[in-house]
Coordinates of C-alpha atoms and ligand atoms in Angstrom, one line a residue:
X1 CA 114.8 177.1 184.1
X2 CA 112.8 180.4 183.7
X3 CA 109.9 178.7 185.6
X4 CA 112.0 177.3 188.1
X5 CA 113.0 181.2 188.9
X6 CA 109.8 182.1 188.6
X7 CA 108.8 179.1 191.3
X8 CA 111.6 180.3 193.4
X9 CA 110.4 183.9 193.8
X10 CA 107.0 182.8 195.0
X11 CA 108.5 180.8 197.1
X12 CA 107.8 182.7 200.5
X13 CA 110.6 182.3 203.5
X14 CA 110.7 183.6 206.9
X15 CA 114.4 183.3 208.0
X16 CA 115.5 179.8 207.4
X17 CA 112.2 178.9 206.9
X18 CA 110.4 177.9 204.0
X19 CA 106.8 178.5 204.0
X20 CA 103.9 176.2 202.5
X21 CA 100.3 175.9 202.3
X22 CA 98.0 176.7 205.0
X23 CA 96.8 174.0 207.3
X24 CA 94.5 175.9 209.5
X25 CA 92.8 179.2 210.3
X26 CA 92.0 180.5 213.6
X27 CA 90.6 183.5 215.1
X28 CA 93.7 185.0 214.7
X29 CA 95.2 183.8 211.9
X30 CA 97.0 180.7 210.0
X31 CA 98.4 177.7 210.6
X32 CA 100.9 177.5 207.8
X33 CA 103.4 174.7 206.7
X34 CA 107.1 175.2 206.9
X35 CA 110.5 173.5 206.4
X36 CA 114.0 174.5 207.6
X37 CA 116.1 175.1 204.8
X38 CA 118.7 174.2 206.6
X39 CA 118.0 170.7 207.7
X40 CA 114.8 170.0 206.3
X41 CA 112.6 169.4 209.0
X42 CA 109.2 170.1 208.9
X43 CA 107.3 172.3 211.1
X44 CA 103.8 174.0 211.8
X45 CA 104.4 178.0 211.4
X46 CA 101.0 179.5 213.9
X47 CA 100.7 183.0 212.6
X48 CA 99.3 185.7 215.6
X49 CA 97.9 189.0 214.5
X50 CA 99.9 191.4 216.9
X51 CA 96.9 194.1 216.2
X52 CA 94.2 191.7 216.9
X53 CA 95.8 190.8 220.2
X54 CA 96.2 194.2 220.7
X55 CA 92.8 195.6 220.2
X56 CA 91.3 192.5 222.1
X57 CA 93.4 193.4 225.1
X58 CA 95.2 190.1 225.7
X59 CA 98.7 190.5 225.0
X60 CA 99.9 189.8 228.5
X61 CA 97.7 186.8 228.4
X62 CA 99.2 185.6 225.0
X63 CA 103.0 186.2 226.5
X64 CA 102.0 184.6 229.6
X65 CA 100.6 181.6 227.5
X66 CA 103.3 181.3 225.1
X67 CA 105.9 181.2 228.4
X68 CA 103.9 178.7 229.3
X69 CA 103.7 176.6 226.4
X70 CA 107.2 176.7 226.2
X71 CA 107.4 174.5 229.3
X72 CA 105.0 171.6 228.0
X73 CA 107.2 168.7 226.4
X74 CA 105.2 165.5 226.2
X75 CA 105.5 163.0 223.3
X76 CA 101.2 164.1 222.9
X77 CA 101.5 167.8 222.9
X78 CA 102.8 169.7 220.1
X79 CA 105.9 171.1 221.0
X80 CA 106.7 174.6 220.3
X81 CA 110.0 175.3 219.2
X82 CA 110.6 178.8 218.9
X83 CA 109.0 182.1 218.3
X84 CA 109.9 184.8 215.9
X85 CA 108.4 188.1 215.6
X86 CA 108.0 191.1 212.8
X87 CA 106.3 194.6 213.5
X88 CA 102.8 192.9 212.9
X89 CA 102.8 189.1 213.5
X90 CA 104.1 186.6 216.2
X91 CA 104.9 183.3 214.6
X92 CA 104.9 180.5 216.7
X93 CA 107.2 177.8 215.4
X94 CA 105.3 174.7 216.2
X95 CA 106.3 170.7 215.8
X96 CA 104.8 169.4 213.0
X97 CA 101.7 167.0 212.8
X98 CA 101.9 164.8 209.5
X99 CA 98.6 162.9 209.8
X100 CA 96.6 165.9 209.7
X101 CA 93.4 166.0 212.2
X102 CA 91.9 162.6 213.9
X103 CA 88.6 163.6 213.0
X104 CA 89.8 163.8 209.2
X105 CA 90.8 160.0 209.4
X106 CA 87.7 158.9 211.5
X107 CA 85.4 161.0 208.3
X108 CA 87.7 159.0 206.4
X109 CA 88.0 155.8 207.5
X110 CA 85.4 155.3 210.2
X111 CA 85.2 154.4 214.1
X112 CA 88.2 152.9 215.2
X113 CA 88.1 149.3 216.9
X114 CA 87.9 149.4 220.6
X115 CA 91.8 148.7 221.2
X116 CA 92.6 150.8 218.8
X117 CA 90.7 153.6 220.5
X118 CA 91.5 153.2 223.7
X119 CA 95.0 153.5 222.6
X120 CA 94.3 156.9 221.2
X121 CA 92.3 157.8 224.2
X122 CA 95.4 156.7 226.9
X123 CA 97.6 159.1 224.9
X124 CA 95.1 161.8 225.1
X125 CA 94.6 161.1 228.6
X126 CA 98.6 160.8 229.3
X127 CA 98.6 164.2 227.6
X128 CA 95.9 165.9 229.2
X129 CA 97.1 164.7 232.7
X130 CA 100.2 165.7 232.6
X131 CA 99.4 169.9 230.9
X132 CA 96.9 169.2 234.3
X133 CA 99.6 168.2 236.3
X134 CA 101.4 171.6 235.1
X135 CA 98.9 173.4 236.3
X136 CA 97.7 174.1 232.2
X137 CA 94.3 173.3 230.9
X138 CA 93.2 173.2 227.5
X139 CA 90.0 174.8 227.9
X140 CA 89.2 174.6 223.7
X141 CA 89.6 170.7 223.1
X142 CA 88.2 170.1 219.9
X143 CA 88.9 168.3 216.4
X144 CA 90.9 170.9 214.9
X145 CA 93.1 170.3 218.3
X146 CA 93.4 166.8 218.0
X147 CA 96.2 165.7 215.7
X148 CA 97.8 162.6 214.7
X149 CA 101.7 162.3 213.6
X150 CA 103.2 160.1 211.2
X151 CA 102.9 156.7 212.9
X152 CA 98.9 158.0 214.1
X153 CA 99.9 159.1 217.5
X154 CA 97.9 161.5 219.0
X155 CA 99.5 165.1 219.2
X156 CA 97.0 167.8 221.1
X157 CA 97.8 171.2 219.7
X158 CA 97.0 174.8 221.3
X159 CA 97.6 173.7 225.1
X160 CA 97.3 176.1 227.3
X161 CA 96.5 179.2 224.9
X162 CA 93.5 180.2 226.4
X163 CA 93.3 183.4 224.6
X164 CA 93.0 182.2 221.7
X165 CA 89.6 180.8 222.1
X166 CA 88.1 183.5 223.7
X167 CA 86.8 186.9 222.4
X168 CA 85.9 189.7 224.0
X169 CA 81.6 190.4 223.1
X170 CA 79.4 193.0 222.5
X171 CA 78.9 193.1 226.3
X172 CA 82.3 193.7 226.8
X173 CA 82.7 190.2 228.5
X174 CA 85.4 187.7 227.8
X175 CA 83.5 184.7 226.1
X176 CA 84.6 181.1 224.8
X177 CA 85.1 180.1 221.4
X178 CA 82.2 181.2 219.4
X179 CA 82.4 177.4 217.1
X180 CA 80.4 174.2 217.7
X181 CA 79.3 173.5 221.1
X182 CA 79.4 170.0 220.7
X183 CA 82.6 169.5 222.8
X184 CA 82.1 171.9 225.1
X185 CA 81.4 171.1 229.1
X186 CA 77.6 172.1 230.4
X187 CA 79.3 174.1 233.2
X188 CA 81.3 176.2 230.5
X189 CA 78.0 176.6 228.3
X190 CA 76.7 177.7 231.0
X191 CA 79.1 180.6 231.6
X192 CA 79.5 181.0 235.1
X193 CA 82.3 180.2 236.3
X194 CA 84.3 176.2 235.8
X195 CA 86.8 174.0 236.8
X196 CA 89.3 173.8 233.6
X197 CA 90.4 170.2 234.9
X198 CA 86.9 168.9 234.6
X199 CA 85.7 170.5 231.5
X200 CA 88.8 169.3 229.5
X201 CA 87.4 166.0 231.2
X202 CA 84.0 166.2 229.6
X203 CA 85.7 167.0 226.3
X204 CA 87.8 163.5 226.2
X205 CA 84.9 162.2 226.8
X206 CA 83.3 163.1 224.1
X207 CA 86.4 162.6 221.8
X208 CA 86.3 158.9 223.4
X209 CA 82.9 158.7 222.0
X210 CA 83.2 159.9 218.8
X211 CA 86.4 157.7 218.1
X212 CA 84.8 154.4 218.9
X213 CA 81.4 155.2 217.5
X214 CA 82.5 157.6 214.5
X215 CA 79.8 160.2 215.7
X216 CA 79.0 163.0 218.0
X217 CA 77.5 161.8 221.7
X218 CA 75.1 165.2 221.6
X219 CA 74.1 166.9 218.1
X220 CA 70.8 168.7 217.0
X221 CA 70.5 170.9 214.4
X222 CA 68.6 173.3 216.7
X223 CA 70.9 175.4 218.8
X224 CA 68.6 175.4 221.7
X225 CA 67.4 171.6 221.5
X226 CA 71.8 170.7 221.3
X227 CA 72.1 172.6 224.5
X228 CA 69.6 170.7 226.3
X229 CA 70.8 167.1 225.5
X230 CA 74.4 168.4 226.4
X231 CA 72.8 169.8 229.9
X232 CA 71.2 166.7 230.8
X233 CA 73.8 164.4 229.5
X234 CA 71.6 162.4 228.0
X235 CA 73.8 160.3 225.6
X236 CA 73.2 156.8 223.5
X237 CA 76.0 154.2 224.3
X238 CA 75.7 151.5 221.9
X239 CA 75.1 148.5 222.8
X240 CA 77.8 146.8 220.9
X241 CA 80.9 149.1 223.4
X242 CA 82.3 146.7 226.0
X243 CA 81.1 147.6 229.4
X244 CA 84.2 149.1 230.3
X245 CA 84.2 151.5 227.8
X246 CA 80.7 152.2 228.2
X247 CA 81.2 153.0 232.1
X248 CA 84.1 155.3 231.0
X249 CA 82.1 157.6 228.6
X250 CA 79.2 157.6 230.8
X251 CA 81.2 158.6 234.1
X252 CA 83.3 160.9 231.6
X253 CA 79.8 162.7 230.5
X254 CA 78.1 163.6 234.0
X255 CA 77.1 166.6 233.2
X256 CA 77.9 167.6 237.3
X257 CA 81.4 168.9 237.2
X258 CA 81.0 167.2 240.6
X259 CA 80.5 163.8 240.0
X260 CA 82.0 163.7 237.0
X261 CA 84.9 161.3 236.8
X262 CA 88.0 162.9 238.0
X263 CA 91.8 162.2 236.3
X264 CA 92.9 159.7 238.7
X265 CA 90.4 157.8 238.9
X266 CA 90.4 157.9 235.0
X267 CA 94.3 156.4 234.6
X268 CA 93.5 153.7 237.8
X269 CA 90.0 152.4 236.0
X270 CA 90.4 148.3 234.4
X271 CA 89.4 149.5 231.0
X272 CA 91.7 152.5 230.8
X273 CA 94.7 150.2 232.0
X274 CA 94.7 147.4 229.3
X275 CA 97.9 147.5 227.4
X276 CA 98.4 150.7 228.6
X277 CA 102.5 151.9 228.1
X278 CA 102.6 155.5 229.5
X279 CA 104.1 157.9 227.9
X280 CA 107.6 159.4 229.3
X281 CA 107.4 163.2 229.3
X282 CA 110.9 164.5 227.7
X283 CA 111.4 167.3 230.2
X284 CA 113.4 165.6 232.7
X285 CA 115.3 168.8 233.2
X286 CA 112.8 171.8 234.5
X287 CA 115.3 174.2 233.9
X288 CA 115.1 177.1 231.3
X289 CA 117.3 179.6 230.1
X290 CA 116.4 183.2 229.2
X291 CA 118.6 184.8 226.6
X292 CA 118.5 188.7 225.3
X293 CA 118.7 188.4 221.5
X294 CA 115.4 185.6 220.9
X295 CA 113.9 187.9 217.8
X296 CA 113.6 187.9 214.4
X297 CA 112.1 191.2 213.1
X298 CA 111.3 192.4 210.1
X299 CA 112.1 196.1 210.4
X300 CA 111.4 197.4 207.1
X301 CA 108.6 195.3 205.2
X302 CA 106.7 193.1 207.2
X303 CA 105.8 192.0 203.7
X304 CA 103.9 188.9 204.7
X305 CA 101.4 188.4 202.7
X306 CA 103.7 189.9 199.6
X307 CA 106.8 187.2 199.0
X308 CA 109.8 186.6 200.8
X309 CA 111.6 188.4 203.8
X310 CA 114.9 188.1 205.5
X311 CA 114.0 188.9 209.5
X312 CA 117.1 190.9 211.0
X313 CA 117.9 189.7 214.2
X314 CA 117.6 192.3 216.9
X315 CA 117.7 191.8 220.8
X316 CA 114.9 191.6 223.0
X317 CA 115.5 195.4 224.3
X318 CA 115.4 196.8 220.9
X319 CA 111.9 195.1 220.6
X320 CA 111.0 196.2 223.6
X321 CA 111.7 199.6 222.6
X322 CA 109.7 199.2 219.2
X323 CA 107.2 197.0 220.4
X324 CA 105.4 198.8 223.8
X325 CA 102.5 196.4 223.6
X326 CA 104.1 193.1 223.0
X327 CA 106.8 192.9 224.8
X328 CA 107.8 189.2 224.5
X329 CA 111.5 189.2 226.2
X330 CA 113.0 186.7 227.9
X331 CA 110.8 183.7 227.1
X332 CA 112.9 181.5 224.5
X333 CA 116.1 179.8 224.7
X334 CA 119.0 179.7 222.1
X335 CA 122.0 177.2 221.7
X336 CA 124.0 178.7 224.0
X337 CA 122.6 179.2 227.7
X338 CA 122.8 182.4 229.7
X339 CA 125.2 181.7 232.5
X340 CA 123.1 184.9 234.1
X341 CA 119.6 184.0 234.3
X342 CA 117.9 180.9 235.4
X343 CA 114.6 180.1 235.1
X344 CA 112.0 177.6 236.6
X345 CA 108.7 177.2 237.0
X346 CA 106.8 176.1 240.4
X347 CA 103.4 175.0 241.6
X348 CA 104.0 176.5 245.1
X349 CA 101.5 179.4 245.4
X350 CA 103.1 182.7 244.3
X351 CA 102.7 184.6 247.1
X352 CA 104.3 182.0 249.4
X353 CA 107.3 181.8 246.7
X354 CA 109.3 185.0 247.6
X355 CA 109.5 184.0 251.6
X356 CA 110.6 180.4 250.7
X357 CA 113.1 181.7 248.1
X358 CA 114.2 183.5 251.4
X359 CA 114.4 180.8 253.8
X360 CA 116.2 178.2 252.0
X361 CA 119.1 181.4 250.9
X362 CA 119.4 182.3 254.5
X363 CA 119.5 178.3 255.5
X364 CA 122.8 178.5 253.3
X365 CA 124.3 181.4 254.4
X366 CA 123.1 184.4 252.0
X367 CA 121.8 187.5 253.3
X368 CA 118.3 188.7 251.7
X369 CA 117.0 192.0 251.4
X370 CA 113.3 192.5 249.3
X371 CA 113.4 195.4 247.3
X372 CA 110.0 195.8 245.4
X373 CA 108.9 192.7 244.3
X374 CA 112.8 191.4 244.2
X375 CA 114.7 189.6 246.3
X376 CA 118.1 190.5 246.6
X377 CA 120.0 187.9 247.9
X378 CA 123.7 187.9 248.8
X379 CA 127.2 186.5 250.2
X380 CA 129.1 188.9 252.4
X381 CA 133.1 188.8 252.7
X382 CA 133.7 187.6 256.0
X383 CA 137.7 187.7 255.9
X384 CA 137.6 183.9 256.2
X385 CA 136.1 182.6 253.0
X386 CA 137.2 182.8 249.9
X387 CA 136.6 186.0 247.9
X388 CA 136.3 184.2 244.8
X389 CA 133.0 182.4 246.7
X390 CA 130.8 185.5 246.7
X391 CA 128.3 186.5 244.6
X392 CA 124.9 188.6 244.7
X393 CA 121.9 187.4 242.3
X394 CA 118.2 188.6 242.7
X395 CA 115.2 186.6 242.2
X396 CA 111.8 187.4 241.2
X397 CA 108.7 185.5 241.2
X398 CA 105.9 185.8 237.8
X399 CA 102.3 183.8 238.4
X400 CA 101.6 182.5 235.5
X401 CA 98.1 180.8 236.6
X402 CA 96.3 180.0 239.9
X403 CA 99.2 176.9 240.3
X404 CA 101.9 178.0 238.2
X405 CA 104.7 180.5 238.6
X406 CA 108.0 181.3 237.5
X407 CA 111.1 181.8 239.4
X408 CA 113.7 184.1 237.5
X409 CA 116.7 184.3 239.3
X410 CA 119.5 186.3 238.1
X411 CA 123.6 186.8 238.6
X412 CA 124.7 190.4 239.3
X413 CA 128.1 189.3 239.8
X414 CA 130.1 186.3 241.5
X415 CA 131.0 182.9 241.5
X416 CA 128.9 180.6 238.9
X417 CA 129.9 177.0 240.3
X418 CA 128.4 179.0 243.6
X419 CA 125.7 180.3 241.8
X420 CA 124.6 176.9 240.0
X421 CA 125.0 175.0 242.7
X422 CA 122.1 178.0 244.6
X423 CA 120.1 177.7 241.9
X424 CA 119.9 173.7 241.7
X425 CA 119.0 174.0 245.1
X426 CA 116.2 176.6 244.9
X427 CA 115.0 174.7 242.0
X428 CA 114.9 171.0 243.4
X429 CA 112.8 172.4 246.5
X430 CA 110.7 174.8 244.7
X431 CA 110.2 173.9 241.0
X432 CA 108.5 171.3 239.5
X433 CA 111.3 169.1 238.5
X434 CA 113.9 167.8 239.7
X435 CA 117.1 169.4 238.0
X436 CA 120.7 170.6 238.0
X437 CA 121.8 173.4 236.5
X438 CA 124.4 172.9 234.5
Ligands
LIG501 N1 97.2 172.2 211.8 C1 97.3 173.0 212.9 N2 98.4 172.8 213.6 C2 99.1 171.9 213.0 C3 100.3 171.2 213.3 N3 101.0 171.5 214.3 N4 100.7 170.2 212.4 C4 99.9 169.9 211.4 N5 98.8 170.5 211.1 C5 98.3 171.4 211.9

């Protein structure tokens, strides 16, 4: 009894979750295991140093990141599920990958068969395509990033958080991951400049080789002699690969970005397409809400590393007003939607967003007037139409990459039937997915 106490108070809990041995470390902190008290699941808790972020300068590239995140939902990406913050950390509340890393199972148990493989490799692929399709690269594809779940389905963590695998150097430049270069693209080695499609190409490759041969396409012990097989691409396919698989990792490991093998040409090849079921991406509807009280914060001991704390919840202007630097507002959702704000994101180019946003409002009868870098956009009372029809909302465009934005569009006052049936339209012309808002 006394040591079941004594178990319980070491027992460390953020909010309703229960937190368990650490799974990973990063550059800027752990990955640690949790479970919902509440309903048992099981969860991956990434833990951000907010100072860290802070001294490095990236904070706006972590929020932007984590908004972005927050869009991917593919049955191969791990999904995150929420984000709570305290004075000092950001946790990211992340789905849960049973089986641990591939590479742990391949050290394990050995290459996989070819089917077997190229199973593993569609589902990366299917993964990978579709973040690309989002306009999201990877950028940091490694082992630690490559997960399996339960039934040994491939679930790619970190997608899309950039950030987090560079650091700023002694030269005051932003650099890659400072680990093993042994998955890493020529062009990125390189360091001047690279497509983030076509590197994260170069990196399945070499995950495709590794998981049918159960070892690395380019290693040396000598740093310099490792950088010169990877910039030549000069790789050992064994003979025993079926040709098929041997084209793929060949045309996968051109060291020309150029003539490297590009995505679609990837998903149409003969050897890709055996048995191949593709996945179904679960977010048929594009359509996020924002809501104003997202935060858990610990406002008196951020006591972390010391036992157990309760977060109090507090709304997303309070933390704005405690937090200057890390001002993460606006990007989660909650059970019950914001009737207010409507969110979507787009791969129209940002710039053009604001004067199509315009077009299609004055096509249906609204009035638009810019104001900064809002739109306000509006329905007059003409004495004929219904009072009860008018409304005025504004919209605002946020790049979130070179091919990504978001389109925030928010209710001052009005009719919502109206106002939903606006913002369906905006969003089936201009946002990614098709959707209504409902
Ligand atoms: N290690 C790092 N992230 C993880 C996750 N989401 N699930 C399981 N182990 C992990």
């Amino acid at each position: 009894m006394v040591r079941d106490a004594a178990a319980c108070a070491r027992i460390k809990h953020l909010g309703k979750y229960e937190i368990g041995k650490t799974l990973g470390e990063g550059n800027f902190g752990k990955v640690k295991y949790a479970r919902n008290v509440n309903t048992g699941n099981e969860f991956a808790i990434k833990i951000l140093d907010k100072r860290r972020i802070r001294s490095l300068k990236i904070d706006d590239q972590i929020k932007r990141e984590i908004g972005t995140l927050k869009l991917l939902r593919h049955p191969n990406v791990i999904r995150l599920h929420e984000v709570l913050a305290s004075k000092s950390k950001i946790y990211m509340v992340l789905e849960y990958a049973m089986g641990g890393e591939l590479f742990d199972k391949i050290a394990l148990n050995g290459k996989f068969r070819e089917n077997d493989g190229r199973k593993l490799f569609q589902q990366l692929i299917d993964a990978i395509s579709y973040c690309h399709e989002k306009g999201v690269y990877h950028r940091d594809l490694k082992p630690e990033n490559v997960l399996v779940d339960m039934e040994g389905c491939i679930k790619i963590s970190d997608f899309g958080l950039s950030a987090l695998h560079q650091h700023i150097g002694n030269d005051g430049m932003l650099h890659t991951t400072c680990g093993s270069p042994n998955y890493v693209a020529p062009e990125v080695l390189k360091n001047r400049g690279y497509d983030g499609a076509l590197s994260d190409i170069w990196s399945c490759g070499v995950i495709l080789y590794v998981v049918l041969t159960g070892y690395l396409p380019f290693d040396d012990r000598n740093l310099a002699v490792l950088y010169q097989k990877i910039f030549n691409g000069n790789v050992q396919i064994p003979k025993r690969l079926s040709p098929g698989a041997k084209n793929m990792i060949k045309k996968m490991l051109d060291p020309d970005p150029n003539t490297r093998m590009k995505m679609d040409e990837i998903k149409s090849d003969d050897w890709f397409q055996q048995d191949y079921i593709p996945a179904i991406p679960e977010d048929e509807n594009g359509i996020h809400y924002y809501h104003d009280d997202t935060f858990s914060i610990d406002e008196q001991n951020d006591s972390d590393s010391k036992g157990s704390f309760m977060p109090n919840k507090i709304n997303a202007f309070q933390l704005i007003g405690m937090s200057s630097c890390l001002d993460l507002s606006g990007l989660f959702e909650k059970d019950h939607v914001s009737e207010r704000k409507v969110v979507f994101a787009s791969n129209h180019c940002s710039k053009e967003l604001p004067e199509r946003i315009k077009c299609i409002s004055v096509d249906n009868g609204f009035e638009v007037t810019k104001r900064n870098k809002k739109l306000k956009i509006m329905q007059r009372y003409t004495g004929s139409s219904n009072p009860c029809g008018l409304f005025s909302a504004s919209a605002e465009v946020f790049e979130i990459s070179q091919f990504v934005s978001v389109v925030e569009i928010s209710k001052f006052h009005g009719d919502s039937p109206l106002y939903r049936e606006f913002c369906t339209k905006l969003s089936n012309e201009l946002g990614m997915l098709k959707s209504t808002v409902t």
